[in-house]
XYZ file of C-alpha atoms in Angstrom:
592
model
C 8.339 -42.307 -106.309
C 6.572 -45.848 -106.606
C 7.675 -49.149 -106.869
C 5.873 -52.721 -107.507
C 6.473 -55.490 -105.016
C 7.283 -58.970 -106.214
C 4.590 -61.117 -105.244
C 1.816 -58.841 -104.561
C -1.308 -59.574 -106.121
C -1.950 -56.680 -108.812
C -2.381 -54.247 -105.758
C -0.002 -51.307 -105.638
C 1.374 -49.625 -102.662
C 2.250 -46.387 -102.640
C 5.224 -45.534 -100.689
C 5.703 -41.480 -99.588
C 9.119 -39.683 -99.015
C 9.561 -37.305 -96.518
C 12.416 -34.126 -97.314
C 13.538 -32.984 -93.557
C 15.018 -30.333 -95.033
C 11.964 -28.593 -96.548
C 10.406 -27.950 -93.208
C 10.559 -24.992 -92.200
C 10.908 -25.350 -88.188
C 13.598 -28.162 -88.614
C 15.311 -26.589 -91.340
C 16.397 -23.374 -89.090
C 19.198 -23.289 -87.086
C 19.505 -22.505 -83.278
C 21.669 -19.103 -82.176
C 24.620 -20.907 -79.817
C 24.140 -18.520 -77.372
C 20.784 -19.747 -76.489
C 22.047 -23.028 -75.398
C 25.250 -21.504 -73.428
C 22.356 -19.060 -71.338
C 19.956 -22.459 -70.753
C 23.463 -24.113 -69.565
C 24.428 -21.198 -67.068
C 21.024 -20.505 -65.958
C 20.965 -24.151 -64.493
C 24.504 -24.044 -63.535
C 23.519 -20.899 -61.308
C 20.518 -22.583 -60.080
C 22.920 -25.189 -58.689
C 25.233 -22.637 -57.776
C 22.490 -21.283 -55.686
C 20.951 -23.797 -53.917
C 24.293 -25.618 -53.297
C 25.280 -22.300 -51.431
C 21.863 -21.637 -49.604
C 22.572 -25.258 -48.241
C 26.003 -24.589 -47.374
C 24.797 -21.388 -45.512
C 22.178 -23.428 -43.604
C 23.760 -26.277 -43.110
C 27.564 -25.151 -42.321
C 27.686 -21.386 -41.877
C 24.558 -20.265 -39.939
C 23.845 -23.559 -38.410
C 23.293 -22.605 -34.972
C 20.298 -20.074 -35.644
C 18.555 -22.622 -37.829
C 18.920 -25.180 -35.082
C 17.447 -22.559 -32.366
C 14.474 -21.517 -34.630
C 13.952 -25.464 -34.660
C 14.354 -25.697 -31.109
C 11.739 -23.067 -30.511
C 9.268 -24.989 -32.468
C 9.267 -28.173 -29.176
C 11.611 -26.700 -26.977
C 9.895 -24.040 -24.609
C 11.369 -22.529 -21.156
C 9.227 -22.530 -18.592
C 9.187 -20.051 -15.704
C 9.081 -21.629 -12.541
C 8.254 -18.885 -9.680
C 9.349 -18.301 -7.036
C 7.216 -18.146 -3.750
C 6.854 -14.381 -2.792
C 7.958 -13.835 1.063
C 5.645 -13.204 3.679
C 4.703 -10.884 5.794
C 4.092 -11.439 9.505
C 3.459 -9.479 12.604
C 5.816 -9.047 15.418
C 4.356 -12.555 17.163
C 4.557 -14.212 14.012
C 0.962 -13.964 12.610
C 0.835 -14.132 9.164
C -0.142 -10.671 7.583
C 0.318 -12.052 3.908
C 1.581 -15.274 2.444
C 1.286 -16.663 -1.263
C -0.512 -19.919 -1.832
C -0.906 -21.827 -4.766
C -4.181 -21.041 -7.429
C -5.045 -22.463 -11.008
C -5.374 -19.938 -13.769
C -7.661 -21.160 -16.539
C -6.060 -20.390 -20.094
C -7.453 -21.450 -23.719
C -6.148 -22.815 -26.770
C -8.722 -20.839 -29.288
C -7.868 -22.565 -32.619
C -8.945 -26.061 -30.348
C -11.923 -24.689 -28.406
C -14.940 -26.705 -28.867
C -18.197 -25.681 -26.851
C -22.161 -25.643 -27.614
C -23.940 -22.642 -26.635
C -24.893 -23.962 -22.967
C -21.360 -24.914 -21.910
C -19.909 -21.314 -23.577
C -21.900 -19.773 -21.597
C -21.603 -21.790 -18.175
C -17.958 -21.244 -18.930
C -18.291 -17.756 -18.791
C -20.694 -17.417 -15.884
C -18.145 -19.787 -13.735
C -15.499 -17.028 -15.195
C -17.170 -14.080 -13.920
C -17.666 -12.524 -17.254
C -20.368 -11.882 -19.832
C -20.526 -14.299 -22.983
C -19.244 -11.350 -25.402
C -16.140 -10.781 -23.248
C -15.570 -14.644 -23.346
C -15.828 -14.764 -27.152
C -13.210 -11.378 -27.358
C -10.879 -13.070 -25.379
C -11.116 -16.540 -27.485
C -11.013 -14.314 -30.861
C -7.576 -12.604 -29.378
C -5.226 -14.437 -30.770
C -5.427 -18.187 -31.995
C -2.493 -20.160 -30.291
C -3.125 -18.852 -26.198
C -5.381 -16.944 -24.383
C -5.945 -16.142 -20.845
C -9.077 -16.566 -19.743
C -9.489 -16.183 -15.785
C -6.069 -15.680 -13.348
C -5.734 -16.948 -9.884
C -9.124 -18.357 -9.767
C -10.748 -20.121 -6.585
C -10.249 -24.312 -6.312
C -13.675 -24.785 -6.184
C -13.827 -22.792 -9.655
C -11.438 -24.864 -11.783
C -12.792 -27.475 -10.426
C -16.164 -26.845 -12.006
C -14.652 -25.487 -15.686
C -12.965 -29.019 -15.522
C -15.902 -30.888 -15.288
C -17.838 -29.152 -18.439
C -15.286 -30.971 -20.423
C -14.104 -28.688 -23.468
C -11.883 -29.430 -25.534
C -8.834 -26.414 -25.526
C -9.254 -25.394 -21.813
C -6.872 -25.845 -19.747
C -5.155 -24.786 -16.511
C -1.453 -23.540 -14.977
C -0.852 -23.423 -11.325
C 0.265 -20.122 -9.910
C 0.413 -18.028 -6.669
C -1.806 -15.858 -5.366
C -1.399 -13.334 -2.397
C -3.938 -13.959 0.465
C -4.359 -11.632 3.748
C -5.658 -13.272 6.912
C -6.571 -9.804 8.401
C -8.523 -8.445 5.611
C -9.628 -4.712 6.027
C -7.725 -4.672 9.467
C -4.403 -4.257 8.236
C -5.122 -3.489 4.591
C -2.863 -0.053 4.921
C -0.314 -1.436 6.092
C 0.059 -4.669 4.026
C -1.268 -3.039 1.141
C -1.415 -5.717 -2.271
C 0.279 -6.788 -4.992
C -1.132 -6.901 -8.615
C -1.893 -10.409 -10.272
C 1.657 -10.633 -11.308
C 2.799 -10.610 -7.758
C 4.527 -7.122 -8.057
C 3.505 -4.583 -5.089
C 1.064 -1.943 -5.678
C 0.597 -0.456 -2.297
C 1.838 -0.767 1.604
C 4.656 -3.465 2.791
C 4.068 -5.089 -0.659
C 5.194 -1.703 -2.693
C 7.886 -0.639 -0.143
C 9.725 -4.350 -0.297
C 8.966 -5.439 -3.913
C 12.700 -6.327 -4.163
C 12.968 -8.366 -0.829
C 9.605 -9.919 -1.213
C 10.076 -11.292 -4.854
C 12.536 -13.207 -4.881
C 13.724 -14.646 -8.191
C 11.919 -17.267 -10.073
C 13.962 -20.325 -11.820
C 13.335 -21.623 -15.321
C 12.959 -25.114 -16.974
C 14.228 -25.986 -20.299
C 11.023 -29.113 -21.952
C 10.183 -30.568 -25.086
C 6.623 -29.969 -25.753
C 4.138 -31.939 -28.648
C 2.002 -30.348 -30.835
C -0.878 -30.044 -28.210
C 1.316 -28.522 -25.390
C 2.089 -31.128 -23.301
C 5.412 -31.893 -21.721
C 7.473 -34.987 -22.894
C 10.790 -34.584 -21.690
C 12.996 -31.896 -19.830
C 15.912 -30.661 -21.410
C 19.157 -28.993 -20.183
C 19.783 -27.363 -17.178
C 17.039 -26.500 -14.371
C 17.605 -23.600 -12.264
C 15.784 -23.618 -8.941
C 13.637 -20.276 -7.864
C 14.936 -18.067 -4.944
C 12.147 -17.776 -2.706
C 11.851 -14.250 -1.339
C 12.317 -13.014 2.037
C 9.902 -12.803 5.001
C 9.195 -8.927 6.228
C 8.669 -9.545 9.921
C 6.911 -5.795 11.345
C 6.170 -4.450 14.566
C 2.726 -4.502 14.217
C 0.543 -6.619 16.738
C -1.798 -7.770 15.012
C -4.538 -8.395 17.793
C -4.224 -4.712 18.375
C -4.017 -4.006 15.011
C -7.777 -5.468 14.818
C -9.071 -4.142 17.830
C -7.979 -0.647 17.240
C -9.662 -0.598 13.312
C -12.831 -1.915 14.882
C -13.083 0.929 17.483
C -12.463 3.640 14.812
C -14.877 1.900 12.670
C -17.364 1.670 15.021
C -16.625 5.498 16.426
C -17.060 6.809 12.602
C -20.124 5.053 12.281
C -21.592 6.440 15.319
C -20.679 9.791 14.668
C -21.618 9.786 11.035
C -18.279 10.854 10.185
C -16.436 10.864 6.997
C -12.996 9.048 7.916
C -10.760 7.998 10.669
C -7.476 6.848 11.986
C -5.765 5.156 14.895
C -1.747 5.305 15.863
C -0.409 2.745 18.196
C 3.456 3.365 19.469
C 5.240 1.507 21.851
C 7.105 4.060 23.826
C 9.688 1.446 25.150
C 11.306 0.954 21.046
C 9.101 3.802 19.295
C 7.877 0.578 17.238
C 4.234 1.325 15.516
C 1.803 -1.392 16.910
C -1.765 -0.072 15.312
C -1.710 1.882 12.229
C -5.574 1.812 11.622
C -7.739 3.933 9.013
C -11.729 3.396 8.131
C -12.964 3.684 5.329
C -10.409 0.356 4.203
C -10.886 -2.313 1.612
C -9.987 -6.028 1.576
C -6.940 -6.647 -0.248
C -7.884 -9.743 -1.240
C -11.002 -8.520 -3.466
C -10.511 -5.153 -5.014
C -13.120 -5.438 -7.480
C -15.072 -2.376 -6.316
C -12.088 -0.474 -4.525
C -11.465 3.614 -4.444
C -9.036 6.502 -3.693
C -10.863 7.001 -0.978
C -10.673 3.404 0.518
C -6.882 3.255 -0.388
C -6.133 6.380 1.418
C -3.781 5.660 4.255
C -4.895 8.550 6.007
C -2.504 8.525 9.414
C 0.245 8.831 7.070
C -0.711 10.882 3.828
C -3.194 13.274 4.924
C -2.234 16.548 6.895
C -4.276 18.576 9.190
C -3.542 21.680 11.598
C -3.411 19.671 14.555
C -5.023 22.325 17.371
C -5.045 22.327 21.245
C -2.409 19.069 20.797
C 0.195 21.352 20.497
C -0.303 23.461 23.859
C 1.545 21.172 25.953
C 4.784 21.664 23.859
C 4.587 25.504 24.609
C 3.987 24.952 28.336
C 6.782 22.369 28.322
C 9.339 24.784 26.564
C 8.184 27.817 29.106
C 9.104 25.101 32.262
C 12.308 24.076 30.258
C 13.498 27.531 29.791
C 12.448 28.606 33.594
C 9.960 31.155 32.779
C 7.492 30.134 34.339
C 6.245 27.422 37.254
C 3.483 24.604 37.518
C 2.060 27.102 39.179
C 2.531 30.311 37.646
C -0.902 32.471 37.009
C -1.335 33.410 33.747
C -3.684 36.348 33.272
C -6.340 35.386 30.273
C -8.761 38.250 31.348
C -12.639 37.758 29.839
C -11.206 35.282 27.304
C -10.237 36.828 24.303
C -6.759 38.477 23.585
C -6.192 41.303 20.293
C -3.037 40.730 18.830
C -2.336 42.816 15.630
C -5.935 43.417 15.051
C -7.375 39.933 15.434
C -8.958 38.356 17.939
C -8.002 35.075 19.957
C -10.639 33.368 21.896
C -11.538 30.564 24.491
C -14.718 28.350 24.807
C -15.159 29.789 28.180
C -13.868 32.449 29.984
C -11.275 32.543 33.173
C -9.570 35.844 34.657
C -6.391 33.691 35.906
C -5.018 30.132 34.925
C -2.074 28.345 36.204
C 0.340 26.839 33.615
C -1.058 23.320 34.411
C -4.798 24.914 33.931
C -4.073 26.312 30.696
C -3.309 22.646 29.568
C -6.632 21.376 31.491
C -8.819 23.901 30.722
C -7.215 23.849 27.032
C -7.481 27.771 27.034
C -6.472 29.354 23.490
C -5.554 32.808 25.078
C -3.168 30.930 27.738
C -1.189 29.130 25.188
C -1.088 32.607 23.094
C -0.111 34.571 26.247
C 3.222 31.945 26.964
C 4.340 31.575 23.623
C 4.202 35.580 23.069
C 6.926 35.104 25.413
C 9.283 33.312 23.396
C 11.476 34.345 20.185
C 9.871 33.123 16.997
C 12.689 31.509 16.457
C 12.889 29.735 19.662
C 9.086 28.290 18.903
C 10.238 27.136 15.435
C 13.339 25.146 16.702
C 10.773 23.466 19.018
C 8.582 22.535 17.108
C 11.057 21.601 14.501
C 12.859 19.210 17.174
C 10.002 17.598 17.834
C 9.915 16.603 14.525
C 7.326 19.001 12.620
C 7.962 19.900 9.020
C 10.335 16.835 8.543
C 9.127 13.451 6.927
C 9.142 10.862 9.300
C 12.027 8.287 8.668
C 9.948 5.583 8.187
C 10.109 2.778 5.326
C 6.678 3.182 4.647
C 5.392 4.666 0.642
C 3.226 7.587 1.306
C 4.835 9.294 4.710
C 4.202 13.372 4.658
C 6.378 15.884 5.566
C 3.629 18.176 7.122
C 4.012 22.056 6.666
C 6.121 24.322 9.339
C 7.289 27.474 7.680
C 10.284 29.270 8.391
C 10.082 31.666 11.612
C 11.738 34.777 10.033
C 7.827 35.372 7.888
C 6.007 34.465 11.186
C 3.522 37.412 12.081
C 2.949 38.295 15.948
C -0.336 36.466 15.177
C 0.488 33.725 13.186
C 2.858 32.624 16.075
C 0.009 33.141 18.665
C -2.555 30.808 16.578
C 0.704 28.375 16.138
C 0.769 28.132 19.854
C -2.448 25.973 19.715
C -2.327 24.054 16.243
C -3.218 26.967 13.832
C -0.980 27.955 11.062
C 0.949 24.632 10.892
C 0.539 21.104 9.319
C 1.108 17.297 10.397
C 0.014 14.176 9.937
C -1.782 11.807 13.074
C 1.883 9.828 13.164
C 4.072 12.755 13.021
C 1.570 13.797 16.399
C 1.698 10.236 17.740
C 5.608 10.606 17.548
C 6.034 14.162 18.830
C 4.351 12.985 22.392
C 7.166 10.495 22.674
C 9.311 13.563 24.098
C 6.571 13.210 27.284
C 6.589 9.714 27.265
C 10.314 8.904 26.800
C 11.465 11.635 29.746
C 12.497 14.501 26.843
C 13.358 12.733 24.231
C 11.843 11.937 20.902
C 12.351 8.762 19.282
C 12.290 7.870 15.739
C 9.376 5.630 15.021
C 9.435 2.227 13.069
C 7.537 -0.107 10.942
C 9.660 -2.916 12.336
C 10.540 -4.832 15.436
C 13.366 -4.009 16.931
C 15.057 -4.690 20.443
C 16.000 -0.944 21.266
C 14.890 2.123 19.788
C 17.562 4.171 17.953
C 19.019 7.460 19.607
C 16.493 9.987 19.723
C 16.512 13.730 19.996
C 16.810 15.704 23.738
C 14.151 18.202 23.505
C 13.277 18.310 27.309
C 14.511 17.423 30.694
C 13.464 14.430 32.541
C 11.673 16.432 35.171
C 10.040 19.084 32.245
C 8.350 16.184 30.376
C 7.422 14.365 34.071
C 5.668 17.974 34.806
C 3.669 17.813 31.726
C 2.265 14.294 31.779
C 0.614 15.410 35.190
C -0.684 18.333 33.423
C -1.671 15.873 30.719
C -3.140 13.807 33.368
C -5.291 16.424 35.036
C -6.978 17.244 31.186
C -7.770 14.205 30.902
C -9.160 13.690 34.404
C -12.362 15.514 36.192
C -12.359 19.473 35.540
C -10.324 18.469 32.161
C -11.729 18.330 28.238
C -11.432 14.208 28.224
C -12.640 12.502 31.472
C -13.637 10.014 28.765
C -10.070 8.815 28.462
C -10.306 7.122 31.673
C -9.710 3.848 31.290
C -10.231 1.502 34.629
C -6.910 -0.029 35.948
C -4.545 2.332 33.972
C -3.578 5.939 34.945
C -4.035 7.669 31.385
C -2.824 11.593 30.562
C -3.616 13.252 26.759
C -4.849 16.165 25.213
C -8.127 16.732 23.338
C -8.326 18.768 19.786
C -10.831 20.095 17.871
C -10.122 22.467 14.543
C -12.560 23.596 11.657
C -11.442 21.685 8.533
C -9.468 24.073 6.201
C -11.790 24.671 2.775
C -10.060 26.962 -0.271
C -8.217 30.026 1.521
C -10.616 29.605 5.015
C -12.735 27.351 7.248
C -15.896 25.778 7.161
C -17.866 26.736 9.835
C -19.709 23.327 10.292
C -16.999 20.831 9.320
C -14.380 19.994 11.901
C -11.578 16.997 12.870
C -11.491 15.897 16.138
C -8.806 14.051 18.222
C -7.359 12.506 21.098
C -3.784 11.711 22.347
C -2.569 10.272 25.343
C -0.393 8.134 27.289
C -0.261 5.523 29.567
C 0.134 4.703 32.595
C 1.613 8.048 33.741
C 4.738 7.248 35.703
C 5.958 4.996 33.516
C 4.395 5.080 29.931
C 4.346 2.499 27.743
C 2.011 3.072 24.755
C 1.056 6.612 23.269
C -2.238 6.081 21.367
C -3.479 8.889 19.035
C -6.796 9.348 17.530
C -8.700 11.508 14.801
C -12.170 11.367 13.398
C -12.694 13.399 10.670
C -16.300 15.086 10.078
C -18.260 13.912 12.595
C -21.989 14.946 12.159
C -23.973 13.561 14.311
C -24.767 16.684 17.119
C -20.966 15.724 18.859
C -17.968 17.007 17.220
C -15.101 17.208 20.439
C -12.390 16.137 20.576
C -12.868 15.062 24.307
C -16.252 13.540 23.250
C -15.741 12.179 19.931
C -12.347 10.972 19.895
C -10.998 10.509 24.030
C -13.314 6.889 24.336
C -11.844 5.380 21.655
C -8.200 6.397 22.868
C -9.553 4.958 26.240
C -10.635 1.694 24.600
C -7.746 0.733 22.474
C -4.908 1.921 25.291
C -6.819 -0.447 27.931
C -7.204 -3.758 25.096
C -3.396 -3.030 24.311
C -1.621 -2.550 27.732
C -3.487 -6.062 28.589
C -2.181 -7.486 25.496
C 1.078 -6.306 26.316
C 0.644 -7.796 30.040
C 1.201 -4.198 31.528
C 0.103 -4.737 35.094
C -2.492 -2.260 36.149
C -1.406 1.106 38.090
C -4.823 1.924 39.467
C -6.843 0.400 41.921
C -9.749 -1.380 40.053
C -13.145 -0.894 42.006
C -16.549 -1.675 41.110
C -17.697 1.209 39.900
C -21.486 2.967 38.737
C -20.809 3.262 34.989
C -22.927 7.794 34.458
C -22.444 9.111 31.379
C -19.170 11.080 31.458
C -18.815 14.905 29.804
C -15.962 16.830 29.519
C -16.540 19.910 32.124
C -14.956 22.437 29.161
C -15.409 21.578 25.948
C -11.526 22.470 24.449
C -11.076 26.143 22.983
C -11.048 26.395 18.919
């Protein structure tokens, strides 16, 4: 439709009508139900959220509020200060002190190619290992432990961004090598791997404490929070171990094996007064302090783990059970014809050859076929309780990780030979300790003391295997072998009245015995009338043209009792003249 407006000039405007109705997406209606679903789906979106904050903000509050915690609020471990371990006098043997561990944030970690790879050469590492370690893991990475002073003090001054450092403790051991075997080590987390550090993880440890802090976003601490708890230091191990003899005792073994171009040896130091161990001494050793380039065969604690048939050492027992039982005299001859005695078709025989012995000769003269010929004499199972009193074929009680039990089998499969070779050291199994400890019947008047790691006033009760008078009887034969006309003049030791028994045995190899390979050993007491140290020594594979006991083994045994009774201010029982220093020899060399 059109319509003229009043007024206008003759121009026309044309006015259009829209119909609503006629379109078609106006015109059609919406379904109800379509609305009412919009409605509830925003009504359950409400629903939802209303009841996810309920949930978070009423219901499970707690566990949102930790997760937020853990986000600036860290514990922190504060450690405690691992004991220490000290010799009887009080020397320290191992203590803890403080060292800086170097750690990385790798996500902030800025360095140019120089500085990475000063880093890694302060480190002690190769530039790829330093870029594994960074690529680890983003947040934290460790990149050196317990590192020197001197060493964090030079990463500090390269300046990088995302290094930093954490104080911690680190074990250090003033005697080194010396005493490694006994001390032993702890790993870099402070737990004990070997030694007194193994055997008294729990005492040593302590327990550490913990801090509760609010950290920022870079790490750093801006305020404690809650509760601290303090650490629990752990407790001091004090042992019986001297540590001046320690020392002096691994240096003559070292030296000895390096003379004699000999594989390994050992030292044992007791104190016959409390059966405490003074010296426990093995070379080869390590440094527990640096164990970068250490082996099984360094680690070895060889006086106590390795086992050995422990020869002519055990002929004094026999003649001491033959006087105890009243068979036979100091003095009794014993007939060992051209030197060789047949028993069940094998033959027993001695270095040299002697128509008659005494009982004390046999001992001096260390004859095989004398020892055979008096303990043929006794029931097997006589011989077996003997040696089993004396503490053969049972571990010793010691609080020590490693300790052997040795090998004595059971008398009732002993053959008439087997107990002949038995009679000197053949046949049977012990370790240099279980030796050490089995003289202590001699030294102690008849009775054999349990041994210990640890200072103590007074021994504990031992075992009665002789009489007073028996064992007295024996140290003079003891004495006279290791005097003139015996197998270890070289035992003599100026001031000091010494008495001890040589040995020398092939080295077991598969089902026999190497005819070229052989352990050798001394041990001995002194002074004689009233004993205070037993000292026993083995050197295993010496190869160097000497392989006796009495020549291998009997000066070291002569230098460590003579350093150690002066230690112990044991006043001399000999006359000390000025004597013409000849180069001593044993006038038998002791009987395989």
């Amino acid at each position: 439709m059109s319509a003229l407006r009043p007024g206008s000039r003759g121009a026309a405007v044309s006015v259009r009508s829209v119909n609503y109705a006629t379109s078609p997406l106006l015109a059609s209606k919406t379904p109800p139900w379509r609305s009412r679903l919009l409605v509830a789906l925003v009504g359950i979106g409400f629903t939802a959220l209303f009841g996810r904050a309920a949930y978070v903000q009423v219901i499970n509050t707690d566990f949102f509020q930790q997760q937020g915690e853990k986000r600036y609020v860290h514990t922190l471990q504060m450690p405690a200060s691992r004991g220490r371990i000290l010799d009887r006098n009080g020397a320290l043997l191992a203590t803890s002190v403080a060292a800086p561990s170097v750690w990385a944030i790798p996500k902030d970690f800025e360095a140019d190619a120089a500085h990475k790879a000063e880093l890694a050469k302060l480190l002690g590492m190769s530039l790829a290992e330093l870029d594994k370690r960074l690529s680890d893991n983003p947040n934290f990475v460790w990149l050196r432990r317990q590192v020197e002073d001197e060493t964090w003090t030079a990463v500090k001054a390269l300046n990088l961004k995302g290094v930093h450092q954490v104080s911690e403790f680190k074990r250090r051991y003033p005697e080194g090598e010396a005493a490694a075997h006994v001390v032993g080590f702890t790993g870099v987390e402070q737990t004990g791997q070997e030694g007194i550090e193994l055997a008294f993880q729990r005492e040593l440890q302590g327990k550490d404490g913990s801090r509760e802090v609010v950290k920022d976003r870079l790490g750093r601490v801006i305020e404690d929070k809650g509760q601290q708890v303090d650490p629990v230091n752990g407790r001091d191990i004090a042992l019986s171990i001297d540590a001046k003899v320690q020392f002096f005792a691994y240096q003559r073994i070292r030296d000895a094996v390096a003379e004699h171009k000999a594989k390994a040896g050992s030292v044992v130091v007791i104190d016959v007064q409390t059966g405490e161990v003074l010296a426990l001494a093995n070379y080869p050793s390590y440094d527990p302090g640096d164990r970068g380039k250490l082996s099984g065969n360094q680690l070895r604690n060889r006086a106590l783990t390795d086992t050995f048939e422990p020869g002519s050492t055990m002929k004094p027992f026999i003649a001491a059970q033959m006087l105890e039982t009243g068979r036979v005299r100091v003095d009794t001859p014993v007939v060992t014809a051209a030197g060789s005695l047949v028993i069940g078709g094998s033959t027993i025989r001695d270095a040299h050859s002697h128509p008659v012995l005494t009982v004390a000769e046999v001992i001096q003269k260390s004859s095989n076929v004398g020892a055979a010929r008096l303990a043929m004499q006794m029931p097997p199972r006589e011989m077996w309780e003997l040696y089993s009193n004396l503490g053969f074929g049972h571990k010793p009680q010691l609080k020590f990780p490693g300790a052997v039990t040795g090998r004595l089998r059971p008398w009732k499969s002993w053959k008439p030979i087997e107990q002949a070779t038995m009679s000197y050291g053949y046949g049977l199994s012990a370790s240099l300790l279980q030796i050490a400890q089995a003289y202590t019947a001699f030294a102690r008047d008849g009775e054999v003391v349990p041994v210990s790691m640890f200072r103590q006033d007074a021994p504990p009760p031992g075992t009665r295997v002789f009489k007073p008078e028996t064992a007295q009887q024996v140290r003079k034969m003891l004495q006279m072998a290791a005097g003139p006309g015996g197998t270890g003049p070289l035992a003599q030791t100026i001031g000091y009245s010494v008495g001890g028994k040589s040995g020398t045995a092939h080295k077991q190899e598969g089902r026999g015995y190497a005819s070229n390979k052989y352990r050798s050993w001394f041990v001995g007491l002194a002074p004689i009338d009233k004993p205070r140290v037993i000292v026993a020594v083995m050197v295993d594979e010496p190869s160097n043209g000497k392989y006796f006991g009495g020549l291998v083994a009997a000066p070291v045994f002569s230098q460590v009792v003579q350093q150690t009774l002066r230690l112990k201010n044991v006043e001399p029982d000999l006359e000390v003249k000025p004597q013409i220093v000849t180069k001593a020899v044993p006038a038998e060399p002791e009987s395989f």
